[in-house]
Amino acid sequence: MTGDSAEAEGTRWLTPEELEAWMALAAMLFKLPGVLDYQLQRDSGLTHFEYVVMAGLSETPDHARRMSDLAGFANGSLSRLSHVVKRLEKRGFVVRRPDAEDGRITVAELTDAGYEQLVAAAPGHVATVREYVIDVLTPEQLRQLKAIGDQVHRKVDPGRPC
Amino acid sequence: MTGDSAEAEGTRWLTPEELEAWMALAAMLFKLPGVLDYQLQRDSGLTHFEYVVMAGLSETPDHARRMSDLAGFANGSLSRLSHVVKRLEKRGFVVRRPDAEDGRITVAELTDAGYEQLVAAAPGHVATVREYVIDVLTPEQLRQLKAIGDQVHRKVDPGRPC
DNA sequence: CGCAATGACTTGAAGCGTCAACTAATCGGT
DNA sequence: ACCGATTAGTTGACGCTTCAAGTCATTGCG
């Protein structure tokens, strides 16, 4: 679909430069998740999403956080989070309890075993991020990447501070 | 996991700038596929991956291509492609046949119905890519994005021209 | 020529994510 | 104080991706 045909006249096709940028982004989009999941799965038995969820819990002072908050942090749906937390609970990495003040709210809390698992997984994960992303880019490119990512993210998901 | 603790001494944790860049990329990585899939699914009943596969076929003069070639183009595994092409075949968008010269090779070919489906889906897809990525970035950022994407992609997937 | 090794897929099972439906708790107007 | 509306989260079914195993064709070595 290169836009050289005459149908759909109203369509603004991508210029060659735009296409190149999009293809480069798309290739990252397709490949990076697999690389991250593969390393974490192999070395720590965790999905990248599971890792992010547990990391989100570890960020708070009491290693606990309500579900919808956590879902936002991990960029996933509440349903997805619910399934994942149930699995993590079954594995003993997390516990769930209703909030004392508002019974609708569920609070997920990282167990000690979960925290240890996260601490054990972190170095390998960070090394992978470094190897495939950070260390192949210059500091200037990292700045650019942050700006680009923020702008796209803001467009995709407007209702958020960031 | 912010690296302020003392365990795992050998680990080079991310600096704040590196972390910011990574978080911005990760947010894109999580959200964009959903946006693209949603639009294509809603308006054309296609997955983004299915779209890319059919686009890969439409690029050749005879609208046909061997499976492993196509898998590389679409950045997916051969197994994934095999399942997807089977579904597309069931829907009448693609046909498969063994190669005449080498019986191991399967060639997938876009049918007329498949081509029409693709042509109908393209404008909406391009508009979405434009809306969420291209049009929120400056030409300079698009150049940067291409460079960044290429470098990461080359690291992730070394055995390829691009 | 024969047959082991390699290459190109295909298949089936298992796990994960999404969607829609559902439950349960709180809010808000009267 | 009541009851419909809203908010928070859970669940089950279905579809898609992955992984490991299997099939069939071809290559190349002895």
Short mmCIF file of C-alpha atoms (C1' of nucleotides) in Angstrom, two decimals:
data_model
loop_
_atom_site.label_atom_id
_atom_site.label_comp_id
_atom_site.label_asym_id
_atom_site.label_seq_id
_atom_site.Cartn_x
_atom_site.Cartn_y
_atom_site.Cartn_z
CA MET A 1 0.00 0.00 0.00
CA THR A 2 2.24 2.74 -1.23
CA GLY A 3 -0.32 5.34 -2.09
CA ASP A 4 0.60 5.60 -5.73
CA SER A 5 -2.86 4.57 -6.85
CA ALA A 6 -5.80 6.85 -7.31
CA GLU A 7 -8.48 5.39 -5.02
CA ALA A 8 -9.66 7.00 -1.80
CA GLU A 9 -8.77 10.48 -2.87
CA GLY A 10 -9.10 12.03 0.53
CA THR A 11 -6.33 9.94 2.05
CA ARG A 12 -3.09 11.63 2.93
CA TRP A 13 -0.64 8.79 2.29
CA LEU A 14 2.70 8.74 4.03
CA THR A 15 5.65 10.40 2.36
CA PRO A 16 8.78 8.25 1.97
CA GLU A 17 10.36 9.88 5.04
CA GLU A 18 7.23 9.33 7.10
CA LEU A 19 7.01 5.75 5.94
CA GLU A 20 10.61 5.08 6.91
CA ALA A 21 10.09 6.49 10.38
CA TRP A 22 6.90 4.50 10.83
CA MET A 23 8.46 1.26 9.64
CA ALA A 24 11.37 1.72 12.01
CA LEU A 25 9.02 2.32 14.91
CA ALA A 26 6.80 -0.59 13.91
CA ALA A 27 9.77 -2.94 13.82
CA MET A 28 10.67 -1.94 17.39
CA LEU A 29 7.07 -2.30 18.43
CA PHE A 30 6.97 -5.84 17.12
CA LYS A 31 10.31 -7.10 18.31
CA LEU A 32 11.14 -5.49 21.63
CA PRO A 33 8.31 -7.00 23.67
CA GLY A 34 9.40 -10.45 22.61
CA VAL A 35 13.01 -9.83 23.60
CA LEU A 36 12.05 -8.50 27.02
CA ASP A 37 9.60 -11.28 27.71
CA TYR A 38 12.02 -13.92 26.58
CA GLN A 39 14.81 -12.83 28.92
CA LEU A 40 12.56 -12.39 31.94
CA GLN A 41 10.74 -15.64 31.33
CA ARG A 42 13.94 -17.59 30.89
CA ASP A 43 15.87 -16.11 33.80
CA SER A 44 13.11 -15.38 36.30
CA GLY A 45 9.90 -17.05 35.16
CA LEU A 46 8.16 -13.70 34.85
CA THR A 47 6.34 -11.93 32.06
CA HIS A 48 7.38 -8.37 31.39
CA PHE A 49 3.92 -7.31 32.43
CA GLU A 50 4.17 -9.29 35.66
CA TYR A 51 7.52 -7.64 36.29
CA VAL A 52 6.09 -4.17 35.77
CA VAL A 53 3.18 -4.94 38.07
CA MET A 54 5.48 -6.11 40.84
CA ALA A 55 7.78 -3.15 40.25
CA GLY A 56 4.76 -0.88 40.60
CA LEU A 57 4.01 -2.38 43.97
CA SER A 58 7.61 -2.15 45.13
CA GLU A 59 7.62 1.58 44.46
CA THR A 60 5.28 2.43 47.31
CA PRO A 61 6.43 2.58 50.93
CA ASP A 62 4.17 -0.29 52.00
CA HIS A 63 4.49 -2.31 48.81
CA ALA A 64 0.76 -2.09 48.25
CA ARG A 65 -1.48 -0.32 45.79
CA ARG A 66 -5.05 -0.40 44.61
CA MET A 67 -5.84 -2.32 41.46
CA SER A 68 -6.95 0.47 39.15
CA ASP A 69 -3.97 2.57 40.13
CA LEU A 70 -1.68 -0.33 39.36
CA ALA A 71 -3.40 -0.98 36.05
CA GLY A 72 -2.76 2.62 35.02
CA PHE A 73 0.87 2.38 36.06
CA ALA A 74 1.38 -0.80 34.06
CA ASN A 75 -0.53 0.51 31.04
CA GLY A 76 -2.91 -2.43 31.04
CA SER A 77 -6.63 -2.99 31.41
CA LEU A 78 -8.14 -3.68 34.78
CA SER A 79 -9.27 -7.05 33.53
CA ARG A 80 -5.79 -8.00 32.45
CA LEU A 81 -4.40 -6.90 35.76
CA SER A 82 -7.00 -8.87 37.64
CA HIS A 83 -6.06 -12.08 35.84
CA VAL A 84 -2.35 -11.45 36.31
CA VAL A 85 -2.66 -10.62 39.99
CA LYS A 86 -4.69 -13.76 40.52
CA ARG A 87 -1.86 -15.80 39.00
CA LEU A 88 0.75 -13.95 41.03
CA GLU A 89 -1.30 -14.58 44.14
CA LYS A 90 -1.45 -18.27 43.33
CA ARG A 91 2.33 -18.23 43.12
CA GLY A 92 2.65 -16.48 46.46
CA PHE A 93 4.13 -13.22 45.14
CA VAL A 94 1.16 -11.00 45.94
CA VAL A 95 -1.87 -10.93 48.22
CA ARG A 96 -5.17 -9.17 47.71
CA ARG A 97 -7.48 -7.64 50.29
CA PRO A 98 -10.40 -5.23 50.20
CA ASP A 99 -9.71 -1.68 51.27
CA ALA A 100 -10.85 -0.88 54.81
CA GLU A 101 -12.48 2.45 53.95
CA ASP A 102 -14.03 1.69 50.58
CA GLY A 103 -15.14 -1.89 50.15
CA ARG A 104 -15.17 -1.66 46.36
CA ILE A 105 -11.46 -1.17 46.24
CA THR A 106 -9.05 -4.08 46.16
CA VAL A 107 -5.51 -3.51 47.36
CA ALA A 108 -2.74 -5.70 46.02
CA GLU A 109 0.31 -6.13 48.21
CA LEU A 110 3.70 -7.58 47.37
CA THR A 111 4.71 -10.42 49.69
CA ASP A 112 8.26 -10.85 50.91
CA ALA A 113 8.67 -13.72 48.47
CA GLY A 114 7.41 -11.44 45.71
CA TYR A 115 9.84 -8.73 46.64
CA GLU A 116 12.72 -11.18 46.63
CA GLN A 117 11.65 -12.47 43.27
CA LEU A 118 11.59 -8.92 41.92
CA VAL A 119 14.97 -8.05 43.37
CA ALA A 120 16.41 -11.19 41.83
CA ALA A 121 14.89 -10.42 38.44
CA ALA A 122 15.78 -6.75 38.27
CA PRO A 123 19.47 -6.86 37.34
CA GLY A 124 18.91 -9.14 34.37
CA HIS A 125 16.00 -7.09 33.15
CA VAL A 126 17.87 -3.81 33.45
CA ALA A 127 20.82 -5.35 31.65
CA THR A 128 18.54 -6.36 28.79
CA VAL A 129 17.00 -2.91 28.51
CA ARG A 130 20.49 -1.48 28.50
CA GLU A 131 21.79 -3.91 25.93
CA TYR A 132 18.99 -3.51 23.40
CA VAL A 133 17.94 0.08 23.90
CA ILE A 134 19.91 2.38 26.15
CA ASP A 135 23.42 1.44 25.14
CA VAL A 136 22.78 1.53 21.40
CA LEU A 137 21.65 5.15 21.62
CA THR A 138 23.49 8.37 22.31
CA PRO A 139 22.47 10.62 25.21
CA GLU A 140 20.99 13.02 22.67
CA GLN A 141 18.96 10.22 21.12
CA LEU A 142 17.68 9.26 24.56
CA ARG A 143 16.45 12.82 25.04
CA GLN A 144 14.76 12.70 21.65
CA LEU A 145 13.24 9.35 22.44
CA LYS A 146 11.73 10.64 25.64
CA ALA A 147 10.19 13.60 23.84
CA ILE A 148 8.84 11.40 21.04
CA GLY A 149 7.47 8.80 23.40
CA ASP A 150 5.81 11.38 25.60
CA GLN A 151 4.11 13.08 22.68
CA VAL A 152 2.78 9.86 21.22
CA HIS A 153 1.71 8.64 24.63
CA ARG A 154 -0.09 11.87 25.37
CA LYS A 155 -2.00 11.54 22.11
CA VAL A 156 -2.87 7.89 22.66
CA ASP A 157 -3.85 8.28 26.29
CA PRO A 158 -4.82 11.89 26.95
CA GLY A 159 -6.34 11.54 30.41
CA ARG A 160 -3.17 11.34 32.43
CA PRO A 161 -0.67 13.67 34.11
CA CYS A 162 2.79 12.49 32.93
CA MET B 1 13.43 -0.88 41.36
CA THR B 2 15.23 2.40 41.28
CA GLY B 3 18.73 1.20 41.91
CA ASP B 4 19.25 3.09 45.13
CA SER B 5 19.80 -0.08 47.10
CA ALA B 6 23.08 -1.87 47.48
CA GLU B 7 22.37 -5.39 46.22
CA ALA B 8 23.71 -6.87 43.00
CA GLU B 9 26.74 -4.65 42.92
CA GLY B 10 27.65 -5.39 39.31
CA THR B 11 24.45 -3.94 37.92
CA ARG B 12 24.56 -0.67 36.05
CA TRP B 13 21.20 0.78 36.96
CA LEU B 14 19.56 3.34 34.73
CA THR B 15 20.24 7.00 35.34
CA PRO B 16 17.19 9.24 35.70
CA GLU B 17 17.52 10.38 32.08
CA GLU B 18 17.84 6.82 30.85
CA LEU B 19 14.87 5.77 32.92
CA GLU B 20 12.74 8.56 31.53
CA ALA B 21 13.57 7.62 27.97
CA TRP B 22 12.89 3.98 28.66
CA MET B 23 9.59 4.65 30.38
CA ALA B 24 8.47 6.81 27.48
CA LEU B 25 9.37 4.08 25.00
CA ALA B 26 7.75 1.41 27.12
CA ALA B 27 4.51 3.36 27.30
CA MET B 28 4.42 3.54 23.50
CA LEU B 29 5.26 -0.13 23.27
CA PHE B 30 2.30 -1.01 25.46
CA LYS B 31 -0.30 1.30 24.05
CA LEU B 32 0.24 1.70 20.33
CA PRO B 33 -0.44 -1.91 19.30
CA GLY B 34 -3.81 -1.76 21.02
CA VAL B 35 -4.76 1.45 19.25
CA LEU B 36 -3.81 0.11 15.84
CA ASP B 37 -5.52 -3.21 16.38
CA TYR B 38 -8.64 -1.55 17.68
CA GLN B 39 -9.12 0.71 14.68
CA LEU B 40 -8.41 -2.00 12.10
CA GLN B 41 -10.58 -4.54 13.87
CA ARG B 42 -13.47 -2.16 14.21
CA ASP B 43 -13.38 -0.71 10.70
CA SER B 44 -12.13 -3.64 8.65
CA GLY B 45 -12.23 -6.79 10.76
CA LEU B 46 -8.47 -7.21 10.49
CA THR B 47 -5.68 -7.52 13.01
CA HIS B 48 -2.70 -5.25 12.52
CA PHE B 49 -0.62 -8.33 11.90
CA GLU B 50 -3.08 -9.61 9.31
CA TYR B 51 -2.98 -6.19 7.67
CA VAL B 52 0.81 -6.22 7.52
CA VAL B 53 0.81 -9.73 6.07
CA MET B 54 -1.60 -8.77 3.34
CA ALA B 55 0.31 -5.55 2.71
CA GLY B 56 3.47 -7.64 2.34
CA LEU B 57 1.80 -9.71 -0.32
CA SER B 58 0.41 -6.68 -2.14
CA GLU B 59 3.92 -5.28 -2.48
CA THR B 60 5.10 -7.87 -4.98
CA PRO B 61 4.16 -7.74 -8.66
CA ASP B 62 2.25 -11.03 -8.51
CA HIS B 63 0.82 -10.54 -5.02
CA ALA B 64 2.54 -13.71 -3.86
CA ARG B 65 5.42 -14.50 -1.57
CA ARG B 66 6.92 -17.45 0.24
CA MET B 67 6.03 -17.95 3.88
CA SER B 68 9.40 -17.41 5.54
CA ASP B 69 10.00 -14.30 3.50
CA LEU B 70 6.63 -12.96 4.56
CA ALA B 71 7.27 -13.84 8.18
CA GLY B 72 10.48 -11.82 8.10
CA PHE B 73 8.70 -8.89 6.50
CA ALA B 74 5.97 -8.93 9.12
CA ASN B 75 8.41 -9.42 12.00
CA GLY B 76 6.64 -12.54 13.19
CA SER B 77 7.48 -16.18 13.70
CA LEU B 78 6.83 -18.69 10.97
CA SER B 79 4.41 -20.49 13.24
CA ARG B 80 2.41 -17.36 13.87
CA LEU B 81 2.31 -16.62 10.18
CA SER B 82 1.20 -20.14 9.39
CA HIS B 83 -1.77 -19.86 11.74
CA VAL B 84 -2.70 -16.43 10.45
CA VAL B 85 -2.46 -17.38 6.80
CA LYS B 86 -4.63 -20.40 7.48
CA ARG B 87 -7.31 -18.13 8.93
CA LEU B 88 -6.96 -15.66 6.05
CA GLU B 89 -7.30 -18.56 3.63
CA LYS B 90 -10.46 -19.71 5.37
CA ARG B 91 -11.81 -16.18 4.89
CA GLY B 92 -10.93 -16.21 1.20
CA PHE B 93 -8.30 -13.45 1.34
CA VAL B 94 -5.30 -15.62 0.57
CA VAL B 95 -4.48 -18.96 -1.05
CA ARG B 96 -1.52 -21.24 -0.40
CA ARG B 97 0.29 -23.52 -2.80
CA PRO B 98 3.59 -25.36 -2.78
CA ASP B 99 6.40 -23.88 -4.85
CA ALA B 100 6.93 -25.63 -8.18
CA GLU B 101 10.72 -25.82 -7.92
CA ASP B 102 11.19 -26.58 -4.22
CA GLY B 103 8.41 -28.60 -2.67
CA ARG B 104 9.32 -27.52 0.84
CA ILE B 105 8.37 -23.94 0.13
CA THR B 106 4.83 -22.66 0.49
CA VAL B 107 3.81 -19.60 -1.46
CA ALA B 108 0.98 -17.45 -0.16
CA GLU B 109 -0.95 -15.41 -2.68
CA LEU B 110 -3.40 -12.58 -2.15
CA THR B 111 -6.77 -13.22 -3.80
CA ASP B 112 -8.73 -10.46 -5.50
CA ALA B 113 -11.04 -10.38 -2.52
CA GLY B 114 -8.03 -10.05 -0.25
CA TYR B 115 -6.65 -7.20 -2.30
CA GLU B 116 -9.96 -5.40 -2.19
CA GLN B 117 -10.14 -5.88 1.55
CA LEU B 118 -6.67 -4.42 1.92
CA VAL B 119 -7.42 -1.46 -0.31
CA ALA B 120 -10.55 -0.78 1.70
CA ALA B 121 -8.66 -0.99 5.00
CA ALA B 122 -5.63 1.07 4.04
CA PRO B 123 -6.96 4.62 4.26
CA GLY B 124 -8.31 4.15 7.77
CA HIS B 125 -5.11 2.52 8.92
CA VAL B 126 -2.90 5.20 7.44
CA ALA B 127 -5.10 7.85 8.99
CA THR B 128 -4.63 6.23 12.39
CA VAL B 129 -0.87 6.02 12.04
CA ARG B 130 -0.88 9.66 11.04
CA GLU B 131 -3.14 10.72 13.87
CA TYR B 132 -1.25 9.00 16.66
CA VAL B 133 2.32 9.09 15.44
CA ILE B 134 3.26 11.02 12.33
CA ASP B 135 1.25 14.17 12.90
CA VAL B 136 2.25 14.61 16.53
CA LEU B 137 5.94 14.71 15.58
CA THR B 138 8.06 17.24 13.73
CA PRO B 139 9.96 16.27 10.57
CA GLU B 140 13.14 16.40 12.62
CA GLN B 141 11.65 14.04 15.19
CA LEU B 142 10.65 11.66 12.42
CA ARG B 143 14.26 11.57 11.25
CA GLN B 144 15.40 10.91 14.79
CA LEU B 145 12.79 8.23 15.21
CA LYS B 146 13.94 6.42 12.12
CA ALA B 147 17.54 6.46 13.32
CA ILE B 148 16.57 5.27 16.79
CA GLY B 149 14.29 2.55 15.50
CA ASP B 150 16.87 1.29 13.04
CA GLN B 151 19.58 1.08 15.67
CA VAL B 152 17.43 -0.79 18.15
CA HIS B 153 16.08 -3.04 15.45
CA ARG B 154 19.57 -3.83 14.20
CA LYS B 155 20.59 -4.81 17.71
CA VAL B 156 17.51 -6.93 18.33
CA ASP B 157 17.57 -8.65 14.97
CA PRO B 158 21.09 -8.56 13.56
CA GLY B 159 20.70 -10.98 10.66
CA ARG B 160 18.93 -8.68 8.25
CA PRO B 161 19.76 -6.10 5.58
CA CYS B 162 17.41 -3.17 6.38
"C1'" DC C 1 22.56 -44.62 -5.03
"C1'" DG C 2 21.24 -44.47 -0.06
"C1'" DC C 3 20.21 -42.21 3.81
"C1'" DA C 4 21.30 -39.01 7.48
"C1'" DA C 5 21.04 -34.06 8.07
"C1'" DT C 6 19.00 -29.88 7.15
"C1'" DG C 7 15.34 -26.77 5.70
"C1'" DA C 8 10.49 -25.18 5.33
"C1'" DC C 9 6.74 -25.28 7.02
"C1'" DT C 10 2.34 -27.24 9.90
"C1'" DT C 11 -0.01 -28.72 13.80
"C1'" DG C 12 -1.90 -29.15 18.68
"C1'" DA C 13 -1.80 -27.91 23.27
"C1'" DA C 14 -1.20 -24.51 26.73
"C1'" DG C 15 -1.17 -19.85 28.33
"C1'" DC C 16 -2.36 -15.03 28.00
"C1'" DG C 17 -5.36 -10.91 26.73
"C1'" DT C 18 -9.78 -9.02 25.43
"C1'" DC C 19 -14.48 -8.43 25.57
"C1'" DA C 20 -18.85 -8.58 27.58
"C1'" DA C 21 -21.45 -9.84 31.40
"C1'" DC C 22 -21.70 -9.98 36.18
"C1'" DT C 23 -21.21 -8.93 41.39
"C1'" DA C 24 -20.69 -5.99 45.06
"C1'" DA C 25 -20.11 -1.50 47.34
"C1'" DT C 26 -20.82 3.42 47.60
"C1'" DC C 27 -22.83 7.84 46.15
"C1'" DG C 28 -26.42 11.17 45.46
"C1'" DG C 29 -30.67 12.99 44.92
"C1'" DT C 30 -35.23 13.25 47.02
"C1'" DA D 1 -33.65 6.46 54.71
"C1'" DC D 2 -34.26 4.69 50.05
"C1'" DC D 3 -33.11 3.26 45.47
"C1'" DG D 4 -31.19 4.01 40.98
"C1'" DA D 5 -26.70 5.25 39.11
"C1'" DT D 6 -21.98 4.91 39.30
"C1'" DT D 7 -17.55 2.91 40.49
"C1'" DA D 8 -14.31 -1.10 41.25
"C1'" DG D 9 -13.20 -5.27 40.31
"C1'" DT D 10 -13.95 -10.33 38.90
"C1'" DT D 11 -15.08 -13.93 35.89
"C1'" DG D 12 -15.65 -17.05 31.72
"C1'" DA D 13 -15.45 -17.73 27.00
"C1'" DC D 14 -13.10 -17.06 22.95
"C1'" DG D 15 -9.28 -15.96 19.94
"C1'" DC D 16 -4.47 -15.41 19.19
"C1'" DT D 17 0.60 -16.42 20.08
"C1'" DT D 18 4.04 -19.40 21.53
"C1'" DC D 19 6.42 -23.57 22.11
"C1'" DA D 20 7.52 -28.16 21.14
"C1'" DA D 21 6.80 -31.86 18.24
"C1'" DG D 22 5.82 -33.61 13.81
"C1'" DT D 23 5.68 -33.95 8.51
"C1'" DC D 24 7.48 -33.81 4.13
"C1'" DA D 25 11.08 -32.30 0.70
"C1'" DT D 26 15.75 -31.63 -0.58
"C1'" DT D 27 20.74 -31.64 -0.06
"C1'" DG D 28 25.07 -33.68 0.41
"C1'" DC D 29 28.25 -37.07 1.97
"C1'" DG D 30 30.06 -41.71 1.66
#
